[in-house]
Coordinates of C-alpha atoms in Angstrom, one line a residue:
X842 CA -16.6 0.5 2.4
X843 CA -14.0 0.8 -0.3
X844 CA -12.5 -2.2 -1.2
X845 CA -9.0 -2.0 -3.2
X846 CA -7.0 -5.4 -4.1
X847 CA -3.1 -5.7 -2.9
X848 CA -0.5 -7.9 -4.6
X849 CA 2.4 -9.6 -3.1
X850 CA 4.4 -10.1 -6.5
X851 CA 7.9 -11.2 -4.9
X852 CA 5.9 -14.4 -4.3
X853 CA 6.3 -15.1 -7.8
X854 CA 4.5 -13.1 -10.4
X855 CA 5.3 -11.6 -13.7
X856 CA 4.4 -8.3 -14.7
X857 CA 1.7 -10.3 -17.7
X858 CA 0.4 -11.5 -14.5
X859 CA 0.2 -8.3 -12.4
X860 CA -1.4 -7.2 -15.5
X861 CA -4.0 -9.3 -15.8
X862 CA -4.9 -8.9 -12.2
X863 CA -5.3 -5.2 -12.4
X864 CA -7.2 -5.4 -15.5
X865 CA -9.8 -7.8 -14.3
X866 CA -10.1 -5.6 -11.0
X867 CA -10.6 -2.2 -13.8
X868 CA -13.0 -4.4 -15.5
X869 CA -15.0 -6.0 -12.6
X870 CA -15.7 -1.6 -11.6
X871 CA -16.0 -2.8 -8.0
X872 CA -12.3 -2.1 -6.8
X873 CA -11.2 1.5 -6.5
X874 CA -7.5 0.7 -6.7
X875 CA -4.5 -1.9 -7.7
X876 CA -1.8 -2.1 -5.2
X877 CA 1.6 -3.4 -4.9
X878 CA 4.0 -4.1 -1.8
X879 CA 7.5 -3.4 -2.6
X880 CA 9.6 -6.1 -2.1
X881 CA 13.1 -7.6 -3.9
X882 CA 13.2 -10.9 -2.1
X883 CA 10.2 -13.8 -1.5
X884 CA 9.1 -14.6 1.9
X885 CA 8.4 -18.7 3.2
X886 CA 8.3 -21.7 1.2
X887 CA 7.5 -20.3 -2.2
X888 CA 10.1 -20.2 -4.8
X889 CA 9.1 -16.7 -5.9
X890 CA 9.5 -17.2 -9.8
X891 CA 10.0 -15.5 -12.2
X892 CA 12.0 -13.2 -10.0
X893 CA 11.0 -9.9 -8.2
X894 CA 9.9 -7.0 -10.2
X895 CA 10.2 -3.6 -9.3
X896 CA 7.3 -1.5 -7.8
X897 CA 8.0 1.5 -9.2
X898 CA 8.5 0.3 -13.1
X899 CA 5.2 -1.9 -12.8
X900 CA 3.0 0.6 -12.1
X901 CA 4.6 2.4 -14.8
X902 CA 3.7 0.0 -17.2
X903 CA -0.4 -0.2 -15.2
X904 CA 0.0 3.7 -15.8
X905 CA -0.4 3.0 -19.8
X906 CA -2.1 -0.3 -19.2
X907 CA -5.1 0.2 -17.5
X908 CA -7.1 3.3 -17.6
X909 CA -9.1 4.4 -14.2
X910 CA -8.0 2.1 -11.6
X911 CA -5.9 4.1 -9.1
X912 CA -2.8 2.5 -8.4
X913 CA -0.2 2.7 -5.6
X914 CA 1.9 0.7 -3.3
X915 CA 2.1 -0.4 0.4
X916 CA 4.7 0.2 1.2
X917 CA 7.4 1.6 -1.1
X918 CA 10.4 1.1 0.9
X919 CA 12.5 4.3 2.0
X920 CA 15.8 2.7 1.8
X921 CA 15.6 1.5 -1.8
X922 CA 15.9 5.0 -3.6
X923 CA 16.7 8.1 -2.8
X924 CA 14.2 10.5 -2.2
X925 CA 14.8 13.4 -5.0
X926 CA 14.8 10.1 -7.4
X927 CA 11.5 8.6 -5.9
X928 CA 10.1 12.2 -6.2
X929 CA 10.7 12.2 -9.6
X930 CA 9.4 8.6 -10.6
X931 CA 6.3 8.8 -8.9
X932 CA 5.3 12.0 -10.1
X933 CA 5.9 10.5 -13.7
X934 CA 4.0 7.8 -13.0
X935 CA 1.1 10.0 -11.9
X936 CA 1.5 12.0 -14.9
X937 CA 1.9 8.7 -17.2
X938 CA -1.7 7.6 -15.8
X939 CA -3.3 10.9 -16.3
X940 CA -3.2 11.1 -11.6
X941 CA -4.6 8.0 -10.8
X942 CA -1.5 7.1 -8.4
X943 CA -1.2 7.5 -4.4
X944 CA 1.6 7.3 -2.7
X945 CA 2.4 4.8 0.5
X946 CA 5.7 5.0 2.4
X947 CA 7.4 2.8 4.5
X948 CA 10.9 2.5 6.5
X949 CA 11.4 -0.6 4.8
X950 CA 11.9 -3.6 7.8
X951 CA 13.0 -7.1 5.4
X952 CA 17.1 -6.7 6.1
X953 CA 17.8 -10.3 4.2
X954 CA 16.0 -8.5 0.8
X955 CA 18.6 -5.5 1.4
X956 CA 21.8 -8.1 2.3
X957 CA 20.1 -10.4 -1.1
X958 CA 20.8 -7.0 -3.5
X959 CA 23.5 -4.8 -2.0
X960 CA 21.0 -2.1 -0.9
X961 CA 22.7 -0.8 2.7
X962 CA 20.4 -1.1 5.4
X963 CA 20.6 1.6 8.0
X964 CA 20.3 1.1 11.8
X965 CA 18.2 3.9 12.1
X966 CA 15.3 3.8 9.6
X967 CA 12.6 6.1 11.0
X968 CA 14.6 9.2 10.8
X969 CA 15.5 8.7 7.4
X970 CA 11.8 7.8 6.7
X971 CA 10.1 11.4 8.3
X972 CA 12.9 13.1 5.9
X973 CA 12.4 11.3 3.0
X974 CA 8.9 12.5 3.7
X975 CA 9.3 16.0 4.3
X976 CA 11.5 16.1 1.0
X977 CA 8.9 14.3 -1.3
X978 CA 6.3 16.0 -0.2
X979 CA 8.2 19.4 -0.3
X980 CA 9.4 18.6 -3.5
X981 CA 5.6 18.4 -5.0
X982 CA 4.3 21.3 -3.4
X983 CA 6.8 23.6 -4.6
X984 CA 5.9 26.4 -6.9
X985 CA 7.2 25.9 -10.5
X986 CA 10.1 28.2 -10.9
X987 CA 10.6 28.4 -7.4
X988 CA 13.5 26.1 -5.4
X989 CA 13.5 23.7 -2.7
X990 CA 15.8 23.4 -0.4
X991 CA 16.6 20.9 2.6
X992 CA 18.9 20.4 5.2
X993 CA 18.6 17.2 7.6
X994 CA 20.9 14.9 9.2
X995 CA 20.4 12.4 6.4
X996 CA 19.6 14.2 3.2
X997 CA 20.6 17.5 1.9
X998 CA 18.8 18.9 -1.2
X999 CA 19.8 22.8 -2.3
X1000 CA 18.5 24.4 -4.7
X1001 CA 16.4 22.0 -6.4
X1002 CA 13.8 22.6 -9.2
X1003 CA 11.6 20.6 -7.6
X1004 CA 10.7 19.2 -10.8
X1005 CA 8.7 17.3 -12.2
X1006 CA 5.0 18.1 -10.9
X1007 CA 2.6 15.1 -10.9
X1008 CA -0.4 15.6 -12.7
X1009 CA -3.2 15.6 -9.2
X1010 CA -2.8 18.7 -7.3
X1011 CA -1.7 16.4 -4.6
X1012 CA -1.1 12.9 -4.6
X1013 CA -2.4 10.6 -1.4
X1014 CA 0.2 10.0 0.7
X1015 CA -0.2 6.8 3.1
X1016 CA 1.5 6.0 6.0
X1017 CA 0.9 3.3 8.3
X1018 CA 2.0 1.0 11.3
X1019 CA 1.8 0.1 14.7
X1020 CA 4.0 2.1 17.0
X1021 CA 2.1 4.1 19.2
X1022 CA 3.9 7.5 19.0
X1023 CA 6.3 8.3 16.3
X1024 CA 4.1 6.6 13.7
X1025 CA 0.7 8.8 14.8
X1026 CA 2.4 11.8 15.1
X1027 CA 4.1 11.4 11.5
X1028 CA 1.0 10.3 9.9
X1029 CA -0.6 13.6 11.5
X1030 CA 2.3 15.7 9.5
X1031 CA 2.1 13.8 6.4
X1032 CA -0.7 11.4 5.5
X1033 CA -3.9 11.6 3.6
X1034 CA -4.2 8.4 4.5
X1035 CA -3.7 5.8 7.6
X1036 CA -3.3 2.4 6.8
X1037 CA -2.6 -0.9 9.4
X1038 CA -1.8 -4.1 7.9
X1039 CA -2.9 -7.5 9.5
X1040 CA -4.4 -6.8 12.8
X1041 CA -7.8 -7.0 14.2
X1042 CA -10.4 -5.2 14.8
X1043 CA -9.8 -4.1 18.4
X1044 CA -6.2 -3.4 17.6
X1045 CA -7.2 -1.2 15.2
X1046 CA -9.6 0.5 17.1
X1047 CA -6.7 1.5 19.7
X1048 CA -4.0 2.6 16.7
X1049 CA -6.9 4.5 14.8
X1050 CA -7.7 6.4 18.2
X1051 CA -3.9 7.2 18.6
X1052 CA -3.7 8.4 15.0
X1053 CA -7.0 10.5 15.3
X1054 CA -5.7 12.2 18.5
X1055 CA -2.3 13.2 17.1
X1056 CA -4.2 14.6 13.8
X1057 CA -6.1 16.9 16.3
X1058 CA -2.9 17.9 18.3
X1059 CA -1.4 19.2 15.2
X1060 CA -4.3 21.2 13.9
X1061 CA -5.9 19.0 11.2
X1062 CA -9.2 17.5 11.9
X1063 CA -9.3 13.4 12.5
X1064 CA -11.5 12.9 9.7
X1065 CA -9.0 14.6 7.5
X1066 CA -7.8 11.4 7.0
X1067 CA -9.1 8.0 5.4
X1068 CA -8.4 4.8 7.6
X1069 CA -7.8 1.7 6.5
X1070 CA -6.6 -1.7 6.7
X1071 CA -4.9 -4.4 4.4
X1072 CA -6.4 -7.9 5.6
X1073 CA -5.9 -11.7 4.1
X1074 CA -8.8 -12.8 1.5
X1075 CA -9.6 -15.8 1.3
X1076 CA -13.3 -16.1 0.2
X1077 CA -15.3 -19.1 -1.1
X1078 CA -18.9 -19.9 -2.4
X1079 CA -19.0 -22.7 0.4
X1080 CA -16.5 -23.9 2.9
X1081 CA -15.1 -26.7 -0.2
X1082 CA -14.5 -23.7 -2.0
X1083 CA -12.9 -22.0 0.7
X1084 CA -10.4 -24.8 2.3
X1085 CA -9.4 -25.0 -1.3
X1086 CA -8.0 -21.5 -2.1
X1087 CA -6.9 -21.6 1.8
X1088 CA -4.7 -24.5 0.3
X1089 CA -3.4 -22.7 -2.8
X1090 CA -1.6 -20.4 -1.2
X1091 CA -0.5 -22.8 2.0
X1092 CA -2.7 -21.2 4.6
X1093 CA -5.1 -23.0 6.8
X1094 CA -8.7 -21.9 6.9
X1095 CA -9.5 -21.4 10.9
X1096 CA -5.8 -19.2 11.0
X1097 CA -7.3 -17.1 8.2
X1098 CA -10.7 -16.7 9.9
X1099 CA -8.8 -15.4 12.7
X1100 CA -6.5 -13.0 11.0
X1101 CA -8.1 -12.0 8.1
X1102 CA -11.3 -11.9 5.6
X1103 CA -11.8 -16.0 5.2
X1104 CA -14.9 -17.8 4.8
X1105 CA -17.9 -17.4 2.4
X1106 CA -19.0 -13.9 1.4
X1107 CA -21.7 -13.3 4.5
X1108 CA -19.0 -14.5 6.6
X1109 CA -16.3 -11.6 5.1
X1110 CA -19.5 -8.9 5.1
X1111 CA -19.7 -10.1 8.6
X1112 CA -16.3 -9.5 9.5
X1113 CA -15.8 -6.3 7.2
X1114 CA -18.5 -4.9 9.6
X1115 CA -16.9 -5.4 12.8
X1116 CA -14.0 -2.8 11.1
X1117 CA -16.0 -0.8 10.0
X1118 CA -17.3 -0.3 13.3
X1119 CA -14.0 0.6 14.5
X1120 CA -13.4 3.7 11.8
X1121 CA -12.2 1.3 9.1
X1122 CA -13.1 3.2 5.8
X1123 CA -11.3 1.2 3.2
X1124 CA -9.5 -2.4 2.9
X1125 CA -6.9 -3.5 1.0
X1126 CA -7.5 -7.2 0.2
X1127 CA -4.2 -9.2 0.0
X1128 CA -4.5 -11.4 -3.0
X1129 CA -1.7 -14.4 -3.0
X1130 CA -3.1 -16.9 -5.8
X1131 CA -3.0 -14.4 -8.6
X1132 CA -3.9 -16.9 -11.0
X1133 CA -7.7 -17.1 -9.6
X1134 CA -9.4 -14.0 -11.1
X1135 CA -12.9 -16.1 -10.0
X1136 CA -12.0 -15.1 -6.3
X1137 CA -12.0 -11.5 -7.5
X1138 CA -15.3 -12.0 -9.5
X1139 CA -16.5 -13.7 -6.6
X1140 CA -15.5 -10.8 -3.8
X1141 CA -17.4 -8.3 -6.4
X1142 CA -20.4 -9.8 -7.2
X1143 CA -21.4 -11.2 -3.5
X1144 CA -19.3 -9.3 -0.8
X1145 CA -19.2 -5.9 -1.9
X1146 CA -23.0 -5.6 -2.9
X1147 CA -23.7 -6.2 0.8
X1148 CA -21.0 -3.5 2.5
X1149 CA -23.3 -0.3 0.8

């Protein structure tokens, strides 16, 4: 199983500290990837300091920062940016980290973050998500010196360059959720990847046999596509070690075992296999205390030996 480490930086993190986390995940060679959600405004009872940083610019900076860890975000959030611009800046970014970036889009869901910065918020999100889509994607697969062109009830692109290109042939695109209909069939059209965040097992099982079904009804084969989750982590050496990170970032230890990876590493191996008997192919382990690299030393040298 590929395991891949996701940040939740408008908890409060720098980019020094973003940094250092995606370094020590490069270093540790046991992580395929560094991710990032895509957020402007904290969430609970944390103060979220320094501030929020932009997804986009920090894994700009990664790009020159880091050399082979793959990089992306779940979700970048359709109604930040427009979708010629977010074209543009991801396909830099690719070609700034010589195309070690994938690309995960969302409708964007956290209206207080939108209210918080000015950034409208739109009643109807999915629409504007499967175009945004259709454009970015278009955009990239253009022919240099041809033009793209697009006409939808939200965006309206003519004659465009369709330029830059990113530096892969084509970049992953992820998409991901839980609705049973709209979301399969657009991950069907668009995705390399399927991702679900913070569900079980079993609920994953049913989503993942929606999404393989719709992949099949539009032509592609289901294992066209690589399915994951993103999933708590919370791993200790013993259960001391465990109630104390399960402290740290104000969670309690039997809620985590429930709804995520918690416990000591047989116990996550043990739970990483009841995914991966469901389809799961890779997991994107939600990091909160990004000041404890140990837990990420910890995860490399005694959970992922065991997964194969």
């Amino acid at each position: 199983m590929d395991l891949r480490i996701f940040t939740e930086p408008q908890q409060g993190a720098s980019y020094d500290t973003l940094l250092r986390v995606a370094r020590t995940a490069e270093e540790l060679g046991t992580f395929s990837a560094f991710f990032r959600s895509d957020h402007y405004l904290k969430m609970g009872g944390v103060d979220g300091l320094p501030g929020p940083t932009d997804a986009w610019i920090t894994l700009a900076g990664l790009a020159r920062d880091t050399s082979t860890i793959r990089l992306g975000t779940l979700m970048t959030a359709a109604t930040f940016r427009l979708p010629g611009v977010l074209a543009i800046q991801v396909a830099q970014v690719d070609a700034m980290s010589g195309g070690r970036v994938e690309f995960g889009l969302g409708a964007g869901w956290y209206e207080e973050e939108h209210a918080a910065y000015g950034i409208p918020f739109p009643k109807e999100k999915f629409g504007r998500l499967e175009e945004q889509l259709a454009i970015i994607t278009g955009l990239w697969s253009t022919k240099v010196g041809d033009t793209f062109d697009f006409a939808g009830e939200y965006y309206r692109l003519t004659e465009s360059p369709a330029l830059p290109k990113p530096a892969q042939q084509k970049i992953p695109v992820l998409v991901g959720g839980k609705g049973p209909t709209r979301t399969p069939a657009l991950a069907a059209r668009f995705a390399d990847e399927f991702n679900l965040p913070f569900v079980s097992a079993e609920e994953s099982a049913a989503q993942f046999g929606r999404v393989r079904a719709a992949v099949e009804r539009a032509g592609r084969r289901a294992d066209d596509l690589v399915y994951s989750n993103a999933l708590v982590a919370c791993v200790g050496r013993d259960d001391a070690e465990v109630a104390r990170r399960a402290a740290a970032i104000g969670r309690d230890v039997a809620e985590l075992k429930a709804n995520g990876l918690a416990g000591t590493p047989d116990e996550v191996v043990a739970a990483l296999g009841r995914y991966a008997a469901v389809g799961t192919e890779r997991v994107y382990l939600q990091i909160l205390d990004l000041d404890d690299l140990d837990h990420l030393e910890l995860i490399a040298s005694r959970v992922a030996p065991q997964l194969g």
